[in-house]
Structures are given as C-alpha cells and as structure tokens.
Short mmCIF file of N, CA, C and O in Angstrom, two decimals:
data_model
loop_
_atom_site.label_atom_id
_atom_site.label_comp_id
_atom_site.label_asym_id
_atom_site.label_seq_id
_atom_site.Cartn_x
_atom_site.Cartn_y
_atom_site.Cartn_z
N GLN A 1232 -65.12 10.65 -18.88
CA GLN A 1232 -65.84 9.91 -19.77
C GLN A 1232 -64.92 8.92 -20.62
O GLN A 1232 -65.23 7.71 -20.79
N PHE A 1233 -63.90 9.43 -21.24
CA PHE A 1233 -63.02 8.87 -22.03
C PHE A 1233 -62.37 7.73 -21.40
O PHE A 1233 -62.37 6.55 -22.01
N ALA A 1234 -61.90 7.76 -20.02
CA ALA A 1234 -61.37 6.57 -19.36
C ALA A 1234 -62.32 5.67 -19.27
O ALA A 1234 -61.98 4.37 -19.38
N GLY A 1235 -63.60 5.80 -18.79
CA GLY A 1235 -64.73 4.90 -18.68
C GLY A 1235 -64.99 4.24 -20.14
O GLY A 1235 -65.01 2.93 -20.00
N ASP A 1236 -64.93 4.93 -21.28
CA ASP A 1236 -65.38 4.24 -22.36
C ASP A 1236 -64.19 3.30 -22.71
O ASP A 1236 -64.19 2.24 -23.48
N LEU A 1237 -62.80 3.67 -22.63
CA LEU A 1237 -61.76 2.90 -22.88
C LEU A 1237 -61.68 1.69 -22.01
O LEU A 1237 -61.21 0.58 -22.64
N HIS A 1238 -61.94 1.86 -20.90
CA HIS A 1238 -62.03 0.66 -19.95
C HIS A 1238 -62.98 -0.34 -20.46
O HIS A 1238 -62.83 -1.45 -20.53
N ASP A 1239 -64.31 0.17 -20.77
CA ASP A 1239 -65.37 -0.59 -21.16
C ASP A 1239 -64.91 -1.40 -22.60
O ASP A 1239 -65.19 -2.47 -22.74
N SER A 1240 -64.39 -0.49 -23.34
CA SER A 1240 -63.86 -1.16 -24.70
C SER A 1240 -62.85 -2.18 -24.58
O SER A 1240 -62.99 -3.30 -25.25
N SER A 1241 -61.90 -2.19 -23.69
CA SER A 1241 -60.87 -3.02 -23.41
C SER A 1241 -61.47 -4.22 -22.81
O SER A 1241 -61.20 -5.42 -23.20
N VAL A 1242 -62.48 -4.21 -21.78
CA VAL A 1242 -63.00 -5.34 -21.23
C VAL A 1242 -64.01 -6.00 -22.30
O VAL A 1242 -63.78 -7.32 -22.35
N ALA A 1243 -64.58 -5.32 -23.00
CA ALA A 1243 -65.44 -6.08 -23.99
C ALA A 1243 -64.67 -6.75 -25.11
O ALA A 1243 -65.03 -7.90 -25.49
N ALA A 1244 -63.52 -6.13 -25.47
CA ALA A 1244 -62.61 -6.87 -26.47
C ALA A 1244 -61.96 -8.04 -26.04
O ALA A 1244 -61.77 -9.22 -26.65
N ALA A 1245 -61.59 -8.14 -24.61
CA ALA A 1245 -61.06 -9.22 -24.01
C ALA A 1245 -62.12 -10.32 -23.96
O ALA A 1245 -61.92 -11.54 -24.21
N LYS A 1246 -63.37 -9.96 -23.68
CA LYS A 1246 -64.44 -10.97 -23.60
C LYS A 1246 -64.72 -11.47 -25.01
O LYS A 1246 -64.87 -12.72 -25.29
N LEU A 1247 -64.67 -10.68 -25.90
CA LEU A 1247 -65.12 -10.93 -27.37
C LEU A 1247 -64.13 -11.79 -28.03
O LEU A 1247 -64.30 -12.88 -28.64
N LYS A 1248 -62.77 -11.63 -27.66
CA LYS A 1248 -61.64 -12.44 -28.34
C LYS A 1248 -61.31 -13.62 -27.32
O LYS A 1248 -60.20 -14.32 -27.74
N ASN A 1249 -61.92 -13.62 -26.35
CA ASN A 1249 -61.55 -14.68 -25.34
C ASN A 1249 -60.18 -14.60 -24.87
O ASN A 1249 -59.38 -15.52 -24.73
N LEU A 1250 -59.89 -13.43 -24.48
CA LEU A 1250 -58.30 -13.07 -24.04
C LEU A 1250 -58.26 -13.15 -22.63
O LEU A 1250 -59.12 -12.81 -21.73
N ASP A 1251 -57.15 -13.52 -22.11
CA ASP A 1251 -56.77 -13.43 -20.59
C ASP A 1251 -56.03 -12.45 -20.27
O ASP A 1251 -55.17 -12.21 -19.21
N PHE A 1252 -56.12 -11.19 -21.02
CA PHE A 1252 -55.42 -9.85 -20.75
C PHE A 1252 -56.19 -8.90 -21.54
O PHE A 1252 -57.06 -9.19 -22.21
N ILE A 1253 -55.95 -7.77 -20.96
CA ILE A 1253 -56.56 -6.61 -21.55
C ILE A 1253 -55.82 -6.11 -23.06
O ILE A 1253 -54.74 -5.79 -22.80
N PRO A 1254 -56.61 -6.10 -23.94
CA PRO A 1254 -55.93 -5.59 -25.21
C PRO A 1254 -55.61 -4.23 -25.19
O PRO A 1254 -56.30 -3.54 -24.68
N GLY A 1255 -54.32 -3.83 -25.87
CA GLY A 1255 -54.05 -2.55 -26.16
C GLY A 1255 -54.76 -1.93 -27.30
O GLY A 1255 -54.98 -0.65 -27.29
N ALA A 1256 -55.06 -2.76 -28.15
CA ALA A 1256 -55.91 -2.24 -29.34
C ALA A 1256 -57.39 -3.25 -29.40
O ALA A 1256 -57.10 -4.36 -29.64
N ALA A 1257 -58.24 -2.68 -29.13
CA ALA A 1257 -59.50 -3.40 -29.02
C ALA A 1257 -59.84 -4.09 -30.49
O ALA A 1257 -60.24 -5.32 -30.43
N GLU A 1258 -59.52 -3.43 -31.68
CA GLU A 1258 -59.73 -4.03 -32.81
C GLU A 1258 -58.77 -5.32 -33.10
O GLU A 1258 -59.27 -6.43 -33.60
N LEU A 1259 -57.55 -5.20 -32.69
CA LEU A 1259 -56.49 -6.25 -32.88
C LEU A 1259 -56.55 -7.44 -31.75
O LEU A 1259 -56.20 -8.60 -31.79
N GLY A 1260 -56.93 -7.05 -30.57
CA GLY A 1260 -57.00 -7.97 -29.47
C GLY A 1260 -55.63 -8.24 -29.04
O GLY A 1260 -55.21 -9.25 -28.54
N ASP A 1261 -54.63 -7.26 -29.19
CA ASP A 1261 -53.35 -7.45 -28.90
C ASP A 1261 -52.99 -6.78 -27.52
O ASP A 1261 -53.82 -6.02 -26.97
N PHE A 1262 -51.83 -7.17 -27.01
CA PHE A 1262 -51.52 -6.53 -25.67
C PHE A 1262 -50.31 -5.65 -25.74
O PHE A 1262 -49.18 -5.94 -26.39
N ASP A 1263 -50.50 -4.35 -25.22
CA ASP A 1263 -49.43 -3.61 -25.26
C ASP A 1263 -49.55 -2.82 -23.70
O ASP A 1263 -50.40 -2.13 -23.67
N PRO A 1264 -48.64 -3.23 -22.92
CA PRO A 1264 -48.60 -2.88 -21.59
C PRO A 1264 -48.61 -1.23 -21.43
O PRO A 1264 -49.22 -0.70 -20.45
N THR A 1265 -47.90 -0.57 -22.26
CA THR A 1265 -47.80 0.85 -22.02
C THR A 1265 -49.14 1.50 -22.45
O THR A 1265 -49.69 2.30 -21.55
N SER A 1266 -49.85 1.32 -23.48
CA SER A 1266 -51.04 1.88 -23.88
C SER A 1266 -52.14 1.32 -22.87
O SER A 1266 -52.98 2.14 -22.51
N THR A 1267 -52.10 0.16 -22.49
CA THR A 1267 -53.04 -0.36 -21.46
C THR A 1267 -52.87 0.28 -20.19
O THR A 1267 -53.80 0.38 -19.43
N ALA A 1268 -51.56 0.45 -19.51
CA ALA A 1268 -51.50 1.05 -18.33
C ALA A 1268 -52.07 2.43 -18.34
O ALA A 1268 -52.54 2.99 -17.34
N ILE A 1269 -51.89 3.08 -19.56
CA ILE A 1269 -52.38 4.49 -19.48
C ILE A 1269 -54.01 4.48 -19.39
O ILE A 1269 -54.48 5.44 -18.62
N ALA A 1270 -54.65 3.42 -19.66
CA ALA A 1270 -55.97 3.45 -19.44
C ALA A 1270 -56.49 3.05 -18.18
O ALA A 1270 -57.66 3.19 -17.64
N LEU A 1271 -55.62 2.57 -17.31
CA LEU A 1271 -55.91 2.09 -16.01
C LEU A 1271 -55.29 2.88 -14.89
O LEU A 1271 -54.16 3.21 -15.03
N SER A 1272 -55.95 2.90 -13.74
CA SER A 1272 -55.46 3.49 -12.63
C SER A 1272 -55.16 2.15 -11.76
O SER A 1272 -55.65 1.10 -12.12
N PRO A 1273 -54.25 2.20 -10.69
CA PRO A 1273 -54.12 0.91 -9.63
C PRO A 1273 -55.42 0.42 -9.29
O PRO A 1273 -55.59 -0.70 -9.20
N ALA A 1274 -56.42 1.25 -8.97
CA ALA A 1274 -57.74 0.81 -8.57
C ALA A 1274 -58.59 -0.01 -9.72
O ALA A 1274 -58.98 -0.99 -9.35
N ASP A 1275 -58.30 0.52 -10.91
CA ASP A 1275 -58.94 -0.28 -12.00
C ASP A 1275 -58.29 -1.66 -12.04
O ASP A 1275 -58.90 -2.61 -12.30
N ALA A 1276 -57.04 -1.68 -12.08
CA ALA A 1276 -56.31 -2.97 -12.06
C ALA A 1276 -56.77 -3.89 -10.95
O ALA A 1276 -56.80 -5.01 -11.01
N GLY A 1277 -56.90 -3.28 -9.70
CA GLY A 1277 -57.50 -3.86 -8.69
C GLY A 1277 -58.78 -4.54 -8.82
O GLY A 1277 -59.15 -5.59 -8.50
N ASP A 1278 -59.63 -3.74 -9.61
CA ASP A 1278 -60.84 -4.38 -10.05
C ASP A 1278 -60.64 -5.68 -10.90
O ASP A 1278 -61.57 -6.61 -10.78
N LEU A 1279 -59.80 -5.49 -11.85
CA LEU A 1279 -59.42 -6.69 -12.61
C LEU A 1279 -58.95 -8.01 -11.62
O LEU A 1279 -59.29 -8.98 -12.01
N LEU A 1280 -58.23 -7.58 -10.77
CA LEU A 1280 -57.66 -8.64 -9.87
C LEU A 1280 -58.84 -9.39 -8.93
O LEU A 1280 -58.74 -10.42 -8.59
N ARG A 1281 -59.74 -8.53 -8.67
CA ARG A 1281 -60.77 -9.00 -7.99
C ARG A 1281 -61.60 -10.07 -9.01
O ARG A 1281 -62.18 -11.15 -8.45
N PHE A 1282 -61.49 -9.71 -10.19
CA PHE A 1282 -62.33 -10.70 -11.19
C PHE A 1282 -61.40 -11.88 -11.44
O PHE A 1282 -61.73 -13.08 -11.59
N ASN A 1283 -60.02 -11.90 -11.24
CA ASN A 1283 -59.09 -12.78 -11.38
C ASN A 1283 -57.83 -12.74 -10.75
O ASN A 1283 -56.87 -12.21 -11.33
N PRO A 1284 -57.86 -12.99 -9.36
CA PRO A 1284 -56.63 -12.71 -8.53
C PRO A 1284 -55.32 -13.54 -8.96
O PRO A 1284 -54.28 -13.17 -8.55
N ALA A 1285 -55.69 -14.52 -9.66
CA ALA A 1285 -54.34 -15.34 -10.15
C ALA A 1285 -53.98 -15.05 -11.47
O ALA A 1285 -53.12 -15.57 -12.15
N SER A 1286 -54.32 -13.71 -11.88
CA SER A 1286 -53.82 -13.21 -13.38
C SER A 1286 -52.42 -12.45 -13.09
O SER A 1286 -52.15 -11.51 -12.59
N ALA A 1287 -51.43 -13.25 -13.77
CA ALA A 1287 -50.13 -12.56 -13.77
C ALA A 1287 -50.16 -11.35 -14.48
O ALA A 1287 -49.48 -10.15 -14.00
N TRP A 1288 -50.98 -11.17 -15.68
CA TRP A 1288 -50.98 -9.98 -16.51
C TRP A 1288 -51.45 -8.86 -15.77
O TRP A 1288 -51.20 -7.68 -15.91
N ALA A 1289 -52.46 -9.19 -15.01
CA ALA A 1289 -53.25 -8.19 -14.13
C ALA A 1289 -52.24 -7.48 -13.02
O ALA A 1289 -52.40 -6.28 -12.88
N HIS A 1290 -51.51 -8.38 -12.54
CA HIS A 1290 -50.64 -7.83 -11.47
C HIS A 1290 -49.43 -7.08 -12.07
O HIS A 1290 -49.13 -6.02 -11.73
N ALA A 1291 -49.02 -7.52 -13.37
CA ALA A 1291 -47.93 -6.76 -14.13
C ALA A 1291 -48.42 -5.47 -14.58
O ALA A 1291 -47.87 -4.34 -14.46
N LEU A 1292 -49.78 -5.42 -15.00
CA LEU A 1292 -50.47 -4.12 -15.45
C LEU A 1292 -50.55 -3.15 -14.13
O LEU A 1292 -50.23 -2.03 -14.34
N ARG A 1293 -50.99 -3.69 -12.96
CA ARG A 1293 -51.15 -2.84 -11.85
C ARG A 1293 -49.76 -2.33 -11.51
O ARG A 1293 -49.51 -1.10 -11.00
N ALA A 1294 -48.73 -3.01 -11.59
CA ALA A 1294 -47.37 -2.78 -11.22
C ALA A 1294 -46.89 -1.79 -12.04
O ALA A 1294 -46.30 -0.56 -11.63
N ALA A 1295 -47.11 -1.66 -13.34
CA ALA A 1295 -46.74 -0.70 -14.47
C ALA A 1295 -47.47 0.60 -13.79
O ALA A 1295 -46.89 1.78 -14.11
N SER A 1296 -48.68 0.50 -13.47
CA SER A 1296 -49.44 1.59 -13.03
C SER A 1296 -48.93 2.31 -11.79
O SER A 1296 -48.77 3.52 -11.76
N TYR A 1297 -48.62 1.53 -10.87
CA TYR A 1297 -47.90 2.08 -9.61
C TYR A 1297 -46.50 2.65 -10.06
O TYR A 1297 -46.35 3.76 -9.35
N ARG A 1298 -45.75 2.00 -10.79
CA ARG A 1298 -44.38 2.70 -11.31
C ARG A 1298 -44.66 3.97 -11.82
O ARG A 1298 -44.04 4.87 -11.47
N ALA A 1299 -45.57 4.12 -12.70
CA ALA A 1299 -45.97 5.44 -13.42
C ALA A 1299 -46.20 6.59 -12.33
O ALA A 1299 -45.97 7.64 -12.49
N ARG A 1300 -46.82 6.07 -11.18
CA ARG A 1300 -47.28 7.01 -10.13
C ARG A 1300 -46.16 7.12 -9.19
O ARG A 1300 -46.46 7.86 -8.08
N GLY A 1301 -45.08 6.35 -9.19
CA GLY A 1301 -43.93 6.69 -8.37
C GLY A 1301 -43.92 5.79 -7.15
O GLY A 1301 -43.08 5.94 -6.08
N ASP A 1302 -44.81 4.76 -6.98
CA ASP A 1302 -45.12 4.02 -5.74
C ASP A 1302 -44.24 2.71 -6.15
O ASP A 1302 -44.65 1.72 -6.61
N LEU A 1303 -42.99 2.84 -5.87
CA LEU A 1303 -42.11 1.78 -6.31
C LEU A 1303 -42.14 0.51 -5.45
O LEU A 1303 -41.99 -0.66 -5.96
N ASP A 1304 -42.55 0.63 -4.09
CA ASP A 1304 -42.79 -0.54 -3.24
C ASP A 1304 -43.90 -1.39 -3.74
O ASP A 1304 -43.74 -2.60 -3.83
N ALA A 1305 -44.91 -0.65 -4.21
CA ALA A 1305 -46.13 -1.38 -4.47
C ALA A 1305 -45.97 -2.11 -5.97
O ALA A 1305 -46.44 -3.19 -6.25
N ALA A 1306 -45.20 -1.31 -6.80
CA ALA A 1306 -44.94 -1.90 -8.04
C ALA A 1306 -44.00 -3.22 -7.86
O ALA A 1306 -44.23 -4.14 -8.71
N ILE A 1307 -42.79 -3.12 -6.99
CA ILE A 1307 -42.18 -4.37 -6.73
C ILE A 1307 -42.93 -5.54 -6.26
O ILE A 1307 -42.92 -6.69 -6.72
N ALA A 1308 -43.93 -5.07 -5.20
CA ALA A 1308 -44.73 -6.21 -4.75
C ALA A 1308 -45.62 -6.79 -5.95
O ALA A 1308 -45.72 -8.17 -5.86
N ASP A 1309 -46.14 -6.10 -6.83
CA ASP A 1309 -46.99 -6.75 -7.89
C ASP A 1309 -46.06 -7.38 -8.89
O ASP A 1309 -46.51 -8.37 -9.39
N TYR A 1310 -44.99 -6.73 -9.18
CA TYR A 1310 -44.12 -7.66 -10.04
C TYR A 1310 -43.67 -8.86 -9.35
O TYR A 1310 -43.55 -10.01 -10.25
N SER A 1311 -43.26 -8.83 -8.11
CA SER A 1311 -42.85 -10.13 -7.54
C SER A 1311 -44.11 -11.09 -7.58
O SER A 1311 -44.02 -12.42 -7.83
N GLU A 1312 -45.35 -10.55 -7.38
CA GLU A 1312 -46.52 -11.64 -7.44
C GLU A 1312 -46.71 -12.03 -8.95
O GLU A 1312 -47.00 -13.30 -9.02
N THR A 1313 -46.33 -11.29 -9.81
CA THR A 1313 -46.36 -11.78 -11.14
C THR A 1313 -45.46 -12.84 -11.36
O THR A 1313 -45.87 -13.82 -11.94
N LEU A 1314 -44.30 -12.78 -10.89
CA LEU A 1314 -43.38 -13.85 -11.11
C LEU A 1314 -43.52 -15.07 -10.05
O LEU A 1314 -43.44 -16.21 -10.59
N ARG A 1315 -44.29 -14.87 -9.05
CA ARG A 1315 -44.82 -16.01 -8.25
C ARG A 1315 -45.82 -16.83 -9.21
O ARG A 1315 -45.76 -17.92 -9.25
N ILE A 1316 -46.68 -16.21 -9.79
CA ILE A 1316 -47.75 -16.82 -10.60
C ILE A 1316 -47.18 -17.50 -11.90
O ILE A 1316 -47.62 -18.66 -12.25
N ASP A 1317 -46.39 -16.46 -12.60
CA ASP A 1317 -45.72 -17.08 -13.84
C ASP A 1317 -44.33 -16.82 -13.80
O ASP A 1317 -43.88 -15.63 -14.29
N PRO A 1318 -43.39 -17.66 -13.28
CA PRO A 1318 -42.02 -17.30 -13.24
C PRO A 1318 -41.39 -16.82 -14.51
O PRO A 1318 -40.27 -16.27 -14.67
N GLY A 1319 -41.96 -17.17 -15.67
CA GLY A 1319 -41.47 -16.77 -16.94
C GLY A 1319 -41.94 -15.57 -17.67
O GLY A 1319 -41.89 -15.29 -18.70
N TYR A 1320 -42.97 -14.80 -16.83
CA TYR A 1320 -43.51 -13.82 -17.56
C TYR A 1320 -42.55 -12.63 -18.06
O TYR A 1320 -41.57 -12.43 -17.39
N PHE A 1321 -42.86 -12.32 -19.32
CA PHE A 1321 -41.88 -11.69 -20.15
C PHE A 1321 -41.41 -10.38 -19.46
O PHE A 1321 -42.15 -9.49 -19.12
N ALA A 1322 -40.13 -10.43 -19.25
CA ALA A 1322 -39.46 -8.94 -18.90
C ALA A 1322 -39.55 -8.51 -17.74
O ALA A 1322 -39.22 -7.45 -17.19
N ILE A 1323 -40.30 -9.14 -16.68
CA ILE A 1323 -40.64 -8.70 -15.42
C ILE A 1323 -39.40 -8.74 -14.51
O ILE A 1323 -39.15 -7.81 -13.69
N HIS A 1324 -38.49 -9.54 -14.83
CA HIS A 1324 -37.20 -9.47 -14.03
C HIS A 1324 -36.47 -8.11 -14.33
O HIS A 1324 -35.91 -7.49 -13.49
N TYR A 1325 -36.30 -7.73 -15.53
CA TYR A 1325 -35.92 -6.52 -15.98
C TYR A 1325 -36.45 -5.22 -15.39
O TYR A 1325 -36.05 -4.42 -14.68
N GLU A 1326 -37.91 -5.28 -15.42
CA GLU A 1326 -38.67 -4.19 -14.79
C GLU A 1326 -38.36 -4.08 -13.30
O GLU A 1326 -38.18 -3.05 -12.64
N ARG A 1327 -38.53 -5.13 -12.65
CA ARG A 1327 -38.29 -5.23 -11.26
C ARG A 1327 -36.84 -4.79 -10.84
O ARG A 1327 -36.59 -4.15 -9.94
N GLY A 1328 -35.97 -5.26 -11.66
CA GLY A 1328 -34.52 -4.94 -11.37
C GLY A 1328 -34.28 -3.40 -11.54
O GLY A 1328 -33.53 -2.86 -10.70
N ILE A 1329 -34.94 -2.83 -12.38
CA ILE A 1329 -34.79 -1.32 -12.57
C ILE A 1329 -35.27 -0.50 -11.20
O ILE A 1329 -34.79 0.32 -10.88
N LEU A 1330 -36.47 -1.17 -10.82
CA LEU A 1330 -37.16 -0.57 -9.58
C LEU A 1330 -36.16 -0.73 -8.35
O LEU A 1330 -36.06 0.23 -7.68
N TYR A 1331 -35.63 -2.09 -8.30
CA TYR A 1331 -34.69 -2.13 -7.24
C TYR A 1331 -33.49 -1.14 -7.39
O TYR A 1331 -33.09 -0.69 -6.38
N ARG A 1332 -32.91 -0.95 -8.52
CA ARG A 1332 -31.80 0.03 -8.65
C ARG A 1332 -32.39 1.43 -8.31
O ARG A 1332 -31.66 2.24 -7.63
N MET A 1333 -33.51 1.81 -8.62
CA MET A 1333 -34.14 3.08 -8.28
C MET A 1333 -34.02 3.20 -6.86
O MET A 1333 -33.83 4.46 -6.16
N LYS A 1334 -34.37 2.24 -6.11
CA LYS A 1334 -34.43 2.32 -4.69
C LYS A 1334 -33.08 2.13 -3.99
O LYS A 1334 -33.16 2.29 -2.69
N GLY A 1335 -32.10 1.85 -4.77
CA GLY A 1335 -30.95 1.63 -4.02
C GLY A 1335 -30.33 0.32 -3.48
O GLY A 1335 -29.63 -0.02 -2.80
N ASP A 1336 -31.37 -0.77 -3.92
CA ASP A 1336 -31.15 -2.18 -3.47
C ASP A 1336 -30.28 -2.86 -4.66
O ASP A 1336 -30.75 -3.49 -5.47
N ARG A 1337 -28.94 -2.64 -4.48
CA ARG A 1337 -28.03 -3.11 -5.48
C ARG A 1337 -27.90 -4.52 -5.77
O ARG A 1337 -28.10 -4.98 -6.92
N GLU A 1338 -28.04 -5.35 -4.58
CA GLU A 1338 -28.03 -6.80 -4.69
C GLU A 1338 -29.12 -7.39 -5.45
O GLU A 1338 -29.08 -8.16 -6.39
N ARG A 1339 -30.28 -6.96 -5.05
CA ARG A 1339 -31.58 -7.43 -5.85
C ARG A 1339 -31.58 -6.91 -7.14
O ARG A 1339 -31.99 -7.58 -8.18
N ALA A 1340 -31.06 -5.70 -7.53
CA ALA A 1340 -31.20 -5.06 -8.83
C ALA A 1340 -30.35 -6.00 -9.73
O ALA A 1340 -30.59 -6.47 -10.72
N ILE A 1341 -29.04 -6.34 -9.32
CA ILE A 1341 -28.15 -7.08 -9.92
C ILE A 1341 -28.81 -8.36 -10.26
O ILE A 1341 -28.62 -9.00 -11.40
N ALA A 1342 -29.34 -9.14 -9.29
CA ALA A 1342 -29.79 -10.48 -9.41
C ALA A 1342 -30.92 -10.49 -10.49
O ALA A 1342 -30.85 -11.34 -11.44
N ASP A 1343 -31.91 -9.51 -10.34
CA ASP A 1343 -32.88 -9.62 -11.49
C ASP A 1343 -32.54 -9.18 -12.87
O ASP A 1343 -32.93 -9.75 -13.87
N LEU A 1344 -31.48 -8.14 -12.77
CA LEU A 1344 -30.91 -7.83 -14.13
C LEU A 1344 -30.06 -9.04 -14.84
O LEU A 1344 -30.31 -9.15 -16.17
N ARG A 1345 -29.51 -9.67 -13.98
CA ARG A 1345 -28.81 -10.87 -14.71
C ARG A 1345 -29.83 -11.79 -15.13
O ARG A 1345 -29.55 -12.43 -16.01
N GLU A 1346 -30.64 -11.89 -14.36
CA GLU A 1346 -31.89 -13.05 -14.77
C GLU A 1346 -32.53 -12.57 -16.06
O GLU A 1346 -32.82 -13.37 -16.92
N ALA A 1347 -32.80 -11.19 -16.22
CA ALA A 1347 -33.39 -10.65 -17.36
C ALA A 1347 -32.46 -10.96 -18.52
O ALA A 1347 -32.88 -11.23 -19.61
N ARG A 1348 -31.13 -10.68 -18.35
CA ARG A 1348 -30.26 -10.72 -19.46
C ARG A 1348 -30.21 -12.25 -20.12
O ARG A 1348 -30.18 -12.46 -21.13
N GLN A 1349 -30.31 -13.15 -19.03
CA GLN A 1349 -30.22 -14.54 -19.33
C GLN A 1349 -31.47 -14.97 -19.99
O GLN A 1349 -31.49 -15.67 -21.10
N ARG A 1350 -32.62 -14.56 -19.57
CA ARG A 1350 -33.98 -15.01 -19.99
C ARG A 1350 -34.57 -14.32 -21.40
O ARG A 1350 -35.23 -14.94 -22.19
N TYR A 1351 -34.22 -13.02 -21.46
CA TYR A 1351 -34.83 -12.38 -22.38
C TYR A 1351 -33.95 -11.63 -23.35
O TYR A 1351 -33.38 -10.54 -23.14
N PRO A 1352 -33.52 -12.23 -24.57
CA PRO A 1352 -32.46 -11.70 -25.38
C PRO A 1352 -32.87 -10.41 -25.92
O PRO A 1352 -31.80 -9.52 -26.10
N TYR A 1353 -34.05 -10.02 -26.04
CA TYR A 1353 -34.48 -8.64 -26.27
C TYR A 1353 -34.06 -7.61 -25.36
O TYR A 1353 -33.74 -6.61 -25.71
N TYR A 1354 -33.79 -7.92 -24.11
CA TYR A 1354 -33.56 -7.03 -22.98
C TYR A 1354 -31.99 -7.26 -22.78
O TYR A 1354 -31.50 -6.50 -21.75
N ALA A 1355 -31.17 -8.10 -23.35
CA ALA A 1355 -29.90 -8.46 -22.91
C ALA A 1355 -28.92 -7.19 -22.92
O ALA A 1355 -28.18 -6.91 -22.06
N ILE A 1356 -29.19 -6.26 -23.95
CA ILE A 1356 -28.28 -5.11 -24.11
C ILE A 1356 -28.64 -4.14 -23.01
O ILE A 1356 -27.77 -3.54 -22.29
N ALA A 1357 -29.90 -3.86 -22.78
CA ALA A 1357 -30.24 -2.91 -21.65
C ALA A 1357 -29.93 -3.39 -20.41
O ALA A 1357 -29.51 -2.70 -19.50
N ALA A 1358 -30.29 -4.78 -19.94
CA ALA A 1358 -29.77 -5.21 -18.82
C ALA A 1358 -28.25 -5.27 -18.53
O ALA A 1358 -27.75 -4.80 -17.55
N GLN A 1359 -27.57 -5.39 -19.65
CA GLN A 1359 -26.07 -5.35 -19.54
C GLN A 1359 -25.65 -3.87 -19.18
O GLN A 1359 -24.75 -3.77 -18.32
N ARG A 1360 -26.28 -2.98 -19.83
CA ARG A 1360 -25.81 -1.53 -19.60
C ARG A 1360 -26.32 -1.20 -18.21
O ARG A 1360 -25.50 -0.51 -17.44
N GLU A 1361 -27.27 -1.78 -17.68
CA GLU A 1361 -27.65 -1.43 -16.13
C GLU A 1361 -26.76 -2.03 -15.12
O GLU A 1361 -26.23 -1.68 -14.32
N LEU A 1362 -26.28 -3.36 -15.47
CA LEU A 1362 -25.35 -4.04 -14.70
C LEU A 1362 -23.87 -3.15 -14.71
O LEU A 1362 -23.24 -3.16 -13.62
N GLN A 1363 -23.60 -2.61 -15.87
CA GLN A 1363 -22.36 -1.98 -15.87
C GLN A 1363 -22.57 -0.61 -15.08
O GLN A 1363 -21.58 -0.38 -14.34
N ALA A 1364 -23.58 -0.02 -15.21
CA ALA A 1364 -23.90 1.28 -14.39
C ALA A 1364 -23.67 0.97 -12.89
O ALA A 1364 -23.33 1.96 -12.12
N LEU A 1365 -24.12 -0.26 -12.65
CA LEU A 1365 -24.28 -0.67 -11.12
C LEU A 1365 -22.65 -1.19 -10.80
O LEU A 1365 -22.54 -1.51 -9.52
N GLY A 1366 -21.84 -1.27 -11.66
CA GLY A 1366 -20.55 -1.76 -11.33
C GLY A 1366 -20.47 -3.28 -11.14
O GLY A 1366 -19.43 -3.86 -10.56
N ALA A 1367 -21.61 -4.00 -11.64
CA ALA A 1367 -21.42 -5.44 -11.47
C ALA A 1367 -20.89 -6.08 -12.68
O ALA A 1367 -20.59 -7.50 -12.54
N GLU A 1368 -20.60 -5.37 -13.84
CA GLU A 1368 -20.02 -6.09 -14.88
C GLU A 1368 -18.96 -5.06 -15.50
O GLU A 1368 -19.15 -3.99 -15.33
N PRO A 1369 -18.04 -5.71 -16.11
CA PRO A 1369 -16.99 -4.85 -16.78
C PRO A 1369 -17.57 -3.97 -17.96
O PRO A 1369 -18.65 -4.18 -18.36
N ALA A 1370 -16.94 -2.92 -18.21
CA ALA A 1370 -17.51 -1.95 -19.12
C ALA A 1370 -17.40 -2.40 -20.53
O ALA A 1370 -18.30 -2.21 -21.42
N ALA A 1371 -16.65 -3.37 -20.76
CA ALA A 1371 -16.42 -3.91 -22.25
C ALA A 1371 -17.56 -4.98 -22.30
O ALA A 1371 -17.98 -5.67 -21.43
N ASN A 1372 -18.12 -4.96 -23.42
CA ASN A 1372 -19.26 -6.00 -23.82
C ASN A 1372 -18.88 -7.30 -24.13
O ASN A 1372 -19.66 -8.03 -24.80
N THR A 1373 -17.71 -7.91 -23.79
CA THR A 1373 -17.26 -9.10 -24.27
C THR A 1373 -18.14 -10.06 -23.63
O THR A 1373 -18.60 -11.11 -24.49
N GLY A 1374 -18.81 -10.04 -22.53
CA GLY A 1374 -19.69 -11.15 -22.15
C GLY A 1374 -21.10 -11.13 -22.75
O GLY A 1374 -21.59 -12.03 -23.12
N LEU A 1375 -21.50 -9.90 -23.29
CA LEU A 1375 -22.71 -9.74 -23.99
C LEU A 1375 -22.41 -10.32 -25.36
O LEU A 1375 -23.38 -10.83 -25.96
N LEU A 1376 -21.35 -10.05 -25.97
CA LEU A 1376 -21.04 -10.63 -27.18
C LEU A 1376 -21.16 -12.16 -27.23
O LEU A 1376 -21.65 -12.87 -28.11
N ASP A 1377 -20.73 -12.80 -26.29
CA ASP A 1377 -20.78 -14.42 -26.06
C ASP A 1377 -22.12 -14.64 -25.91
O ASP A 1377 -22.72 -15.72 -26.54
N LEU A 1378 -23.03 -13.84 -25.21
CA LEU A 1378 -24.39 -14.10 -25.13
C LEU A 1378 -25.19 -14.08 -26.45
O LEU A 1378 -26.00 -14.92 -26.57
N LEU A 1379 -24.74 -13.21 -27.32
CA LEU A 1379 -25.54 -13.03 -28.57
C LEU A 1379 -25.12 -14.06 -29.62
O LEU A 1379 -25.67 -14.15 -30.72
N LYS A 1380 -24.02 -14.77 -29.34
CA LYS A 1380 -23.44 -15.79 -30.38
C LYS A 1380 -24.44 -17.02 -30.44
O LYS A 1380 -25.09 -17.35 -29.62
#
C-alpha cells in the first residue's frame, strides 16, 4: 500500500505544481533522484514513459532503478536515451561512466568520465578519481587543480 500511496502522491504533486519531473518531496515539489527512485520500480518508470516517452528525467529515473537492481545494460541504455533527449542532462555522463567501468568497458568509461569532469564541476573530483583508478590520468591532481581555477 505504501508504494502505491507514494506513487500517487508524487504524481499528484507533479500535476499540482505543473512539474515535468516526479518530485522527491511532494510538499516542496523538488527533485531528488535517490528518494524518487526508491518509490519506483522499472515498471513504474515505464508507466511514466508511456505518458511522456520524450522525458529525459523519466529515462534517467528508470536508469537509476535498473542500476539499483543490477541491470547495468538496461541502465546504460536509459542513460544513453536521456542524453539523446537532453545532451546536457545533469551528471548522466558521470553515472553512465561508472556503469561502463563496472562492466569493464574502459574506453567508454574514460570518455564519459572526462565529459562529466568537464561539464559538471560538482563531479570533477569524483570523475578525476575514477579516471585515475582506470589509469587514464596521472595520480597527481595537477590537472584537476587547473580545472578548479
């Protein structure tokens, strides 16, 4: 019952506040992908995509749900679709880069993590660490320090 109530509350808040995403907090109408993904299964996100198949946030949400369930291929596919719809969608390059690393696809992981480091200052340090772990960047953070200037 809780999942149904949470889903109904999220959808009602999105309609009430005229949002194009599912709010993480119904009262505030804000978006928090972690709390929102907890409320949805991939099937629920699929329902959202039937309502609006061109929704980048719905694809990102379903990708997060797939990732949480260990379906990396499905998560990558949805993150890729998110970027096709909205190439600047926040942090998706980082998330997809992590999934590529987890799958052992070093070249794609490096490409996405470099893109994330360039696009999202908030993720620059995390992306740099991942790149260093992949051996794609030197261990010293001199390049990162230049990025932050």
